[in-house]
PDB file of C-alpha atoms in Angstrom:
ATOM      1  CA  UNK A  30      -5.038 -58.189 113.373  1.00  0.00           C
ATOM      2  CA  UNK A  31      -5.955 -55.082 111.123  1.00  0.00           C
ATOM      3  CA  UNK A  32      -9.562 -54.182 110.287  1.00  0.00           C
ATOM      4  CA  UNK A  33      -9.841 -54.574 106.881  1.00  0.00           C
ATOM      5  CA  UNK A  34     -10.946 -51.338 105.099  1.00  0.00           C
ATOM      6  CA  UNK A  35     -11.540 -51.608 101.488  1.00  0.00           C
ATOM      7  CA  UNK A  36     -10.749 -55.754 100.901  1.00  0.00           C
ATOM      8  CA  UNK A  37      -7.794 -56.086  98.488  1.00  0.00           C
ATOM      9  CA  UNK A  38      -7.756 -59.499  97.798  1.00  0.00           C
ATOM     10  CA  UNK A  39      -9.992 -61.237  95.115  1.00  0.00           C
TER      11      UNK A  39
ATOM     12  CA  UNK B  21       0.412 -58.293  96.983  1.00  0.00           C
ATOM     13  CA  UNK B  22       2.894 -61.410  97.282  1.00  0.00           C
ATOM     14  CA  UNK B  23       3.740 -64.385  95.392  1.00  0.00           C
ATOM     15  CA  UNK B  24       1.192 -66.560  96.870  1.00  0.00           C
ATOM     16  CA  UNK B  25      -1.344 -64.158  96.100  1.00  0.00           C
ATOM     17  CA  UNK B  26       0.003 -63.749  92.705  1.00  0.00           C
ATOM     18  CA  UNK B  27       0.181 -67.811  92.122  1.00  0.00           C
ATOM     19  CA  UNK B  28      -3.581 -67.882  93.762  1.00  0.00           C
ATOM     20  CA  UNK B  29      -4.738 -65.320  91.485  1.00  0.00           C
ATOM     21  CA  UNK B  30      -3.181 -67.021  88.341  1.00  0.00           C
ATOM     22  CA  UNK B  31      -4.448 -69.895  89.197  1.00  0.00           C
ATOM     23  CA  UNK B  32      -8.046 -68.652  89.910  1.00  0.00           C
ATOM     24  CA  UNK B  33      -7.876 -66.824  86.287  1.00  0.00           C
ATOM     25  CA  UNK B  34      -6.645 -70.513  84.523  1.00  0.00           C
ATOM     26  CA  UNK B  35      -9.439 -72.543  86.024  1.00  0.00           C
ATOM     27  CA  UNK B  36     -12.258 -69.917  84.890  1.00  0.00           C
ATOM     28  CA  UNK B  37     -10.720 -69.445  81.430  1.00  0.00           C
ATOM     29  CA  UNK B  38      -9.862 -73.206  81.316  1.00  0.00           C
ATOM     30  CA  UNK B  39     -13.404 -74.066  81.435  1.00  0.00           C
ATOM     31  CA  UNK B  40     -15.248 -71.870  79.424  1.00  0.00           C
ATOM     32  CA  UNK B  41     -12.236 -72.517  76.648  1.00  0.00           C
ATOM     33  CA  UNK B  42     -12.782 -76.551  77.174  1.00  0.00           C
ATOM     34  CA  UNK B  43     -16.762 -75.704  77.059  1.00  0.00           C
ATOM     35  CA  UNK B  44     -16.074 -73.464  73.428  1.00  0.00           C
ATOM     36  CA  UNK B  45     -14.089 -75.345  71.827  1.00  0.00           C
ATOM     37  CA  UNK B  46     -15.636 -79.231  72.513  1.00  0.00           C
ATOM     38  CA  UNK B  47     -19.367 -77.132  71.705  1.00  0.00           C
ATOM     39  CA  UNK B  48     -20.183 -79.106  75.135  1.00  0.00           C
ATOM     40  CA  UNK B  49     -20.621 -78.756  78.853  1.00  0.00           C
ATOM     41  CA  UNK B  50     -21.311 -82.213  79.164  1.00  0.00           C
ATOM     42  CA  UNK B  51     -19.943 -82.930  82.895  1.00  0.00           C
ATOM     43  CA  UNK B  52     -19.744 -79.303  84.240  1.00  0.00           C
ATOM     44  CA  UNK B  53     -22.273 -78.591  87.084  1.00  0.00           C
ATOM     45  CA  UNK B  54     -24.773 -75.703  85.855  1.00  0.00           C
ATOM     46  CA  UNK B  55     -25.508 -75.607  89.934  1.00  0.00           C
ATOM     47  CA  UNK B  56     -21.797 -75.119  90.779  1.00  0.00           C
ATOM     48  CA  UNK B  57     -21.803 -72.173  88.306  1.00  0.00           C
ATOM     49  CA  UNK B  58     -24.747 -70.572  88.999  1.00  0.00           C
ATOM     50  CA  UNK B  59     -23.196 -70.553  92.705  1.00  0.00           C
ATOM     51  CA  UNK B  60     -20.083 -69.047  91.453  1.00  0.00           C
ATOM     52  CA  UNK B  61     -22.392 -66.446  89.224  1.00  0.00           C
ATOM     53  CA  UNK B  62     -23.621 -65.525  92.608  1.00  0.00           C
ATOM     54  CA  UNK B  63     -20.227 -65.542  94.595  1.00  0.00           C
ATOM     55  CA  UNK B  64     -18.446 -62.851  91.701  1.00  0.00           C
ATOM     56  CA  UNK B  65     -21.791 -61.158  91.720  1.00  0.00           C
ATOM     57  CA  UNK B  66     -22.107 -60.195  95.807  1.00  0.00           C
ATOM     58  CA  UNK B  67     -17.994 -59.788  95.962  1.00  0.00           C
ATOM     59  CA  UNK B  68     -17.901 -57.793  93.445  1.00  0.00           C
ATOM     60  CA  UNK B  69     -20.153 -55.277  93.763  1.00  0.00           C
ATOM     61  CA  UNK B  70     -17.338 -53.100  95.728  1.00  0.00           C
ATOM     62  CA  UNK B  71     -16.296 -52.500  92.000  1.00  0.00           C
ATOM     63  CA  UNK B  72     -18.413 -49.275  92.103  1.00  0.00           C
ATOM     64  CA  UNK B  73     -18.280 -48.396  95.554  1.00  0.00           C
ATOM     65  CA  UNK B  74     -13.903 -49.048  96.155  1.00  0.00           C
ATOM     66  CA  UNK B  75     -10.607 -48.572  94.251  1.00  0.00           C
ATOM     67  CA  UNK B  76      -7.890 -50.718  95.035  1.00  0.00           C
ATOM     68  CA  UNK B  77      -5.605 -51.177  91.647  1.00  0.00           C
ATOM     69  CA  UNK B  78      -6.255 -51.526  88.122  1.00  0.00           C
ATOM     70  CA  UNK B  79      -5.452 -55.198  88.341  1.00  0.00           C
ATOM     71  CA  UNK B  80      -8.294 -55.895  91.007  1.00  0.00           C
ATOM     72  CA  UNK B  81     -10.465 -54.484  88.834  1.00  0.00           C
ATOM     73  CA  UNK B  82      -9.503 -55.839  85.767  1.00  0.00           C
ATOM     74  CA  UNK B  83      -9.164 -59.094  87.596  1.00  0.00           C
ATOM     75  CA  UNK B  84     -13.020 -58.601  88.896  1.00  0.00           C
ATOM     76  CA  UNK B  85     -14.452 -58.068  86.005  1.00  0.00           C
ATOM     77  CA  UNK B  86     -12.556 -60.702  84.211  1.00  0.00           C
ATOM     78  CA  UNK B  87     -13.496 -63.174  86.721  1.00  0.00           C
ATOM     79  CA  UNK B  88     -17.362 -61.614  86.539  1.00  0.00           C
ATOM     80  CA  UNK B  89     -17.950 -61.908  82.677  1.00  0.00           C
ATOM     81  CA  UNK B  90     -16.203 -65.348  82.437  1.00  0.00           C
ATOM     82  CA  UNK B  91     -18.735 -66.425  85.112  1.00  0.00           C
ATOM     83  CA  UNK B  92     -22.187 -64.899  82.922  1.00  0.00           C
ATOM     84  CA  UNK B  93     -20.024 -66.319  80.153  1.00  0.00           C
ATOM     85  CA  UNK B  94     -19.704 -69.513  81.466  1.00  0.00           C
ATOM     86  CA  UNK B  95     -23.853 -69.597  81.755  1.00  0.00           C
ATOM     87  CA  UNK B  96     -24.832 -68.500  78.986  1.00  0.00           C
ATOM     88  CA  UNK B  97     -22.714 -71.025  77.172  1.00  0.00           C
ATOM     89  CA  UNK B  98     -24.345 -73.935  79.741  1.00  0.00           C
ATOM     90  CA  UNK B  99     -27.815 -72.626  79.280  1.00  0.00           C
ATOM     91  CA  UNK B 100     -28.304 -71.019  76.189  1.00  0.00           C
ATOM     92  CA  UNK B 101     -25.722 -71.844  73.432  1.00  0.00           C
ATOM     93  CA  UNK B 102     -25.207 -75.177  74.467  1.00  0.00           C
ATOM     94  CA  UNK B 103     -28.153 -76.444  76.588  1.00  0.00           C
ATOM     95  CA  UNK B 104     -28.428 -79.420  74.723  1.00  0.00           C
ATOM     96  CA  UNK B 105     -25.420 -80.843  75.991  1.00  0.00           C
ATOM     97  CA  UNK B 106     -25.958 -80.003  79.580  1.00  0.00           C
ATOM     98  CA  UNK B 107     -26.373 -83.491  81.783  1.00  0.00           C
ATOM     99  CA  UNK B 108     -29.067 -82.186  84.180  1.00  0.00           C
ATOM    100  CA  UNK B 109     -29.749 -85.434  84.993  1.00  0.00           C
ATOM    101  CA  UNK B 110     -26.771 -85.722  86.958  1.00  0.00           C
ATOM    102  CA  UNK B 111     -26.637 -82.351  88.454  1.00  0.00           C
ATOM    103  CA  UNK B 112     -28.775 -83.599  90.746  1.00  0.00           C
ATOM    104  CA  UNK B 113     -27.504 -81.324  93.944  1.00  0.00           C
ATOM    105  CA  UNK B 114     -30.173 -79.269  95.924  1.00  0.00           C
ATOM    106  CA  UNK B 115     -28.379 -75.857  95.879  1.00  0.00           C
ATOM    107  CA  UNK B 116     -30.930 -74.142  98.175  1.00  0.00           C
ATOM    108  CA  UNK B 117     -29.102 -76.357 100.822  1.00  0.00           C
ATOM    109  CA  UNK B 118     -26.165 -74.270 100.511  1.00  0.00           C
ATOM    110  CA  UNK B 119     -27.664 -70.616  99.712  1.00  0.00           C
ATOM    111  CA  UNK B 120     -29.731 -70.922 102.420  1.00  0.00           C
ATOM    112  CA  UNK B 121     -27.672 -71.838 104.860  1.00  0.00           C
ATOM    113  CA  UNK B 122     -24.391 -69.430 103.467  1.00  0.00           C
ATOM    114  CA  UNK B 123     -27.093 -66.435 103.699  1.00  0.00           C
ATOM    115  CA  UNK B 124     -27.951 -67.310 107.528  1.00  0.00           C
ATOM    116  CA  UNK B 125     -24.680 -67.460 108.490  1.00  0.00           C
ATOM    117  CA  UNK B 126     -23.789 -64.322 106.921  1.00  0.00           C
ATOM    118  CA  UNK B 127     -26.172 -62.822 109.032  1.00  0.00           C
ATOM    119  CA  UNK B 128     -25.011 -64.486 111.998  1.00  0.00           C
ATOM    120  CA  UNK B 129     -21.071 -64.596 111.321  1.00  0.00           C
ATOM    121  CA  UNK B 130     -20.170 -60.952 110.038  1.00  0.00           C
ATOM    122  CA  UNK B 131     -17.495 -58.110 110.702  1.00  0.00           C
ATOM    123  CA  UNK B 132     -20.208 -55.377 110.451  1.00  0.00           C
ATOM    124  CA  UNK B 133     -23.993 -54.984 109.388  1.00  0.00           C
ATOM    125  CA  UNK B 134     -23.825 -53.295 106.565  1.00  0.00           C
ATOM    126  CA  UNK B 135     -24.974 -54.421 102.752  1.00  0.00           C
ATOM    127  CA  UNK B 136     -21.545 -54.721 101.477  1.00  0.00           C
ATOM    128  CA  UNK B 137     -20.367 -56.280 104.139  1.00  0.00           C
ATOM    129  CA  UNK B 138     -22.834 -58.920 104.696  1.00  0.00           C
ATOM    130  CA  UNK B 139     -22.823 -59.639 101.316  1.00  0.00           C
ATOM    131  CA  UNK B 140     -19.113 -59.878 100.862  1.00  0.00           C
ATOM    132  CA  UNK B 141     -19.287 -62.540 103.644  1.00  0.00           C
ATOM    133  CA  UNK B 142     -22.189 -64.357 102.297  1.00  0.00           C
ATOM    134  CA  UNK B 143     -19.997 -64.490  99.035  1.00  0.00           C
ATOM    135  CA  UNK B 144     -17.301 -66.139 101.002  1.00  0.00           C
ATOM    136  CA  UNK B 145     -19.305 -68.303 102.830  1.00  0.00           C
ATOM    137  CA  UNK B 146     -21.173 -69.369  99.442  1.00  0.00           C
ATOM    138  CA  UNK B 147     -17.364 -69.854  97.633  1.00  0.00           C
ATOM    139  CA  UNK B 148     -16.560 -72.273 100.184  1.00  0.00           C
ATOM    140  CA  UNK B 149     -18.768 -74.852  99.375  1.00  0.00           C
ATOM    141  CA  UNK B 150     -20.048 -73.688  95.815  1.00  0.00           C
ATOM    142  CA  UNK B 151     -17.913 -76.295  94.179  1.00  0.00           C
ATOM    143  CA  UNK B 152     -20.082 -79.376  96.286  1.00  0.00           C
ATOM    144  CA  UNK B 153     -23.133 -79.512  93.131  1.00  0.00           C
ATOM    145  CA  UNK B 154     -19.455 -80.481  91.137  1.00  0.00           C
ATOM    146  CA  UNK B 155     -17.700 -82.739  92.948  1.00  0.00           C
ATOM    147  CA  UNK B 156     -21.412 -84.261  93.357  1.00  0.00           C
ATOM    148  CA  UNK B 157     -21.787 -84.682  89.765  1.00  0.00           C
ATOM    149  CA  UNK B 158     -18.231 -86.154  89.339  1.00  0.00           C
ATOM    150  CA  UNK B 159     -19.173 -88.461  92.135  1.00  0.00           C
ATOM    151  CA  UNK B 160     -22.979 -89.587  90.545  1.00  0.00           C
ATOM    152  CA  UNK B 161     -20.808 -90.305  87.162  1.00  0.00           C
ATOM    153  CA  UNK B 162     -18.006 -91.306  88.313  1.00  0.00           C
ATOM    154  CA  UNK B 163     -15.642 -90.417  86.088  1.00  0.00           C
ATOM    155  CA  UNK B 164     -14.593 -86.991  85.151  1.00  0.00           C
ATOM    156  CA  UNK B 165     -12.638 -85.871  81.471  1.00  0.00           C
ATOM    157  CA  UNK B 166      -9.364 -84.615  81.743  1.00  0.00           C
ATOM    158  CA  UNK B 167      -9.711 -81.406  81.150  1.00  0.00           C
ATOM    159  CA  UNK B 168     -12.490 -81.034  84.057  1.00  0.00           C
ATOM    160  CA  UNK B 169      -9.837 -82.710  86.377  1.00  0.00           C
ATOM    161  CA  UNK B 170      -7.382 -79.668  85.677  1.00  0.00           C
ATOM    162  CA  UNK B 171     -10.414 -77.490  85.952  1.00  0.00           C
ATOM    163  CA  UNK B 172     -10.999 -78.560  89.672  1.00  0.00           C
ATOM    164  CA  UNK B 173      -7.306 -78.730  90.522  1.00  0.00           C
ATOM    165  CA  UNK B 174      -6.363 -75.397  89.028  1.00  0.00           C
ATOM    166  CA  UNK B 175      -9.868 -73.685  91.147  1.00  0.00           C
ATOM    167  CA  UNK B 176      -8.461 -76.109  94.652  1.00  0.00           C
ATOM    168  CA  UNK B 177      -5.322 -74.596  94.630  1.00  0.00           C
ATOM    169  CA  UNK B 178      -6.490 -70.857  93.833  1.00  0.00           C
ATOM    170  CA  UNK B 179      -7.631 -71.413  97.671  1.00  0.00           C
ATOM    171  CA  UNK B 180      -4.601 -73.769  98.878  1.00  0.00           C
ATOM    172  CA  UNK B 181      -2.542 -71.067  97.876  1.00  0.00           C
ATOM    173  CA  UNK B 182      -4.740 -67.974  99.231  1.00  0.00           C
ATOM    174  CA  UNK B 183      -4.105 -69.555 102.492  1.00  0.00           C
ATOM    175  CA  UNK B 184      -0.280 -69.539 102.568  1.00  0.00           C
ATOM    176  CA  UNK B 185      -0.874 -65.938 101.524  1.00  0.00           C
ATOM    177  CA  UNK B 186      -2.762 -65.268 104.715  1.00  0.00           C
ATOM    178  CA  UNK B 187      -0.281 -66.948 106.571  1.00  0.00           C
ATOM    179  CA  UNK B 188       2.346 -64.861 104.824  1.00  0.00           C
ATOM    180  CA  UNK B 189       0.538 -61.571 105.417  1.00  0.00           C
ATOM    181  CA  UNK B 190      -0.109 -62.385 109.186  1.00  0.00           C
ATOM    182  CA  UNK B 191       3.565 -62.368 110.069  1.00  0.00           C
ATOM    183  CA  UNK B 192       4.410 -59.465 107.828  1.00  0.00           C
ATOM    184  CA  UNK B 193       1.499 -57.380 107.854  1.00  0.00           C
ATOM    185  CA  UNK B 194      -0.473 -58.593 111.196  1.00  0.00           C
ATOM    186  CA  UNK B 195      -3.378 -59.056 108.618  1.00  0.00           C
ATOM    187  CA  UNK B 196      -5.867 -61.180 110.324  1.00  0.00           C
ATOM    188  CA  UNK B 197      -9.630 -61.933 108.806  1.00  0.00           C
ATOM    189  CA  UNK B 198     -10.873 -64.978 110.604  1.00  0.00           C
ATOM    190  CA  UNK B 199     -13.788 -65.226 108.610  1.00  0.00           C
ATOM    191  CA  UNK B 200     -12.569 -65.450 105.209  1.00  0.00           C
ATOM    192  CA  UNK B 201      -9.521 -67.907 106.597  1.00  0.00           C
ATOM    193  CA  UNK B 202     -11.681 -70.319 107.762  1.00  0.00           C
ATOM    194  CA  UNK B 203     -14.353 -70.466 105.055  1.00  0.00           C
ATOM    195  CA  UNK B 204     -11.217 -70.710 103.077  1.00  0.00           C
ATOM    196  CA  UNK B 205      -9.696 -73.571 104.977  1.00  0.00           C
ATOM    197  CA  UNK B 206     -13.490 -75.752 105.010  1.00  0.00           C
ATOM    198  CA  UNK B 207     -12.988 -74.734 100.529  1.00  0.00           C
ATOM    199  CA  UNK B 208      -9.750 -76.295 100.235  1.00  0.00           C
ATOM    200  CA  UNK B 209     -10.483 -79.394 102.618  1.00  0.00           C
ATOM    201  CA  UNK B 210     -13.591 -80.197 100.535  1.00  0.00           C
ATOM    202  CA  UNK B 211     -10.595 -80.533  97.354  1.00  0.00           C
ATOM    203  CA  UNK B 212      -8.654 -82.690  99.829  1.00  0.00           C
ATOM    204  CA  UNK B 213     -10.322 -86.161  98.033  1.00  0.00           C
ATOM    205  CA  UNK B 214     -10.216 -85.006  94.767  1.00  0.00           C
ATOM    206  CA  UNK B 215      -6.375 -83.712  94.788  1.00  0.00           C
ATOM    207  CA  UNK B 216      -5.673 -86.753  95.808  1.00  0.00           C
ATOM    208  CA  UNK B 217      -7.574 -88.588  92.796  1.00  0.00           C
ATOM    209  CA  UNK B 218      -5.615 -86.220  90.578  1.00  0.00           C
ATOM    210  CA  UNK B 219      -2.311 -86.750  91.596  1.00  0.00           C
ATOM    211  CA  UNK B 220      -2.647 -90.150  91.834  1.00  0.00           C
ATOM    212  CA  UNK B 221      -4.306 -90.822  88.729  1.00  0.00           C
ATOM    213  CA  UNK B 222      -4.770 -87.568  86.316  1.00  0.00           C
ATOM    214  CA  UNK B 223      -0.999 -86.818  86.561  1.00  0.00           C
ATOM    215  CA  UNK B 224      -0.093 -90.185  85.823  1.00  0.00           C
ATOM    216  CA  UNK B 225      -1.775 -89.736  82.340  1.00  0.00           C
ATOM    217  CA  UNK B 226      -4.983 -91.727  83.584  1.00  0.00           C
ATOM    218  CA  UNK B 227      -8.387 -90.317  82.898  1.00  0.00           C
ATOM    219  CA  UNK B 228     -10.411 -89.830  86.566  1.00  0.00           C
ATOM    220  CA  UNK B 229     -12.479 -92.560  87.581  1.00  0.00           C
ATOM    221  CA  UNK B 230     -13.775 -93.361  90.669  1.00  0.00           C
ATOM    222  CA  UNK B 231     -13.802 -96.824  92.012  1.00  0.00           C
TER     223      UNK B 231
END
């Protein structure tokens, strides 16, 4: 999977 | 952004707004767990603290702070405005068995060692079992009012549907965070006994009552 930079979920 | 999201997010915004609405207008929080939403104080508080630090759209942000001030407002209406009607007697849970605990793991179980980051994982951790001082409660009384039932099911789902989200996004966007998945699979299984409850009695016009 991605790394997640900057989370976009809630 | 996809419709699971979207229905998660809804849903999320209902149960938050349902409660402090039910709490207003009744002038009573007898029933709601104080614990549960000082735990969910904490949760917005250590998420959402990337409001000053990242930009991701105007509707996360008006979504965060929505879901922040609801949350203070929420606690001030339990402990201030109307303490009175708070049952503290039967919000008997021992939340330093879940801060404690969420914190250490956090520590333990994290993408990277930085204070956002650990944070934002301790606030996931945390969210997964910050409705237990609730569902508790319910269980000590054994009954809850109707309007708490939709409460609980509306705040269930928000996470029941976050997880067909992540299912959606790993096929179209190989997105992938283990960590938040899982706490948010051990969230919605804690739900599992009261969904059941409410569809089998709440739905059917019947007020919740355990056996």
């Amino acid at each position: 999977g991605k790394p997640k930079e900057g989370k976009d979920e809630l | 952004m996809n419709i699971f999201r979207l229905c998660g997010d809804l849903s999320h915004l209902l149960a938050i707004l349902l409660l402090l609405v039910k709490i207003w207008k009744t002038r009573s929080c007898a029933g709601i767990s104080g614990k549960s939403q000082i735990l969910f104080a904490i949760v917005y508080t250590t998420r959402y603290l990337d409001l000053f630090t990242s930009f991701v759209s105007i509707y996360n942000s008006v979504m965060k702070i929505v879901f922040l001030s609801a949350s203070y407002g929420t606690l001030y209406l339990m402990f201030y405005k109307f303490k009175p009607t708070y049952d503290h007697n039967h919000d008997s849970f021992r939340i330093l068995y879940l801060i404690v605990p969420a914190l250490v793991l956090s520590f333990v179980i994290v993408h990277a060692y930085t204070l956002m980051e650990v944070l934002w994982t301790y606030s996931i951790y945390l969210e997964a079992v910050a409705i237990m001082p609730q569902l508790f409660m319910v269980s000590r009384t054994g009954e809850a009012e109707t309007i708490t039932s939709h409460y609980l099911f509306a705040l269930g789902s928000y996470r029941a549907l976050y997880i067909l989200n992540w299912i959606y996004r790993y096929y179209t966007e190989d997105f992938l965070d283990l960590i938040v998945i899982i706490a948010g699979i051990v969230q919605t299984i804690l739900y599992c006994d009261f969904f059941y409850l409410y569809i089998t009695k709440v739905l059917k016009g019947k007020r919740l009552s355990l056996p």
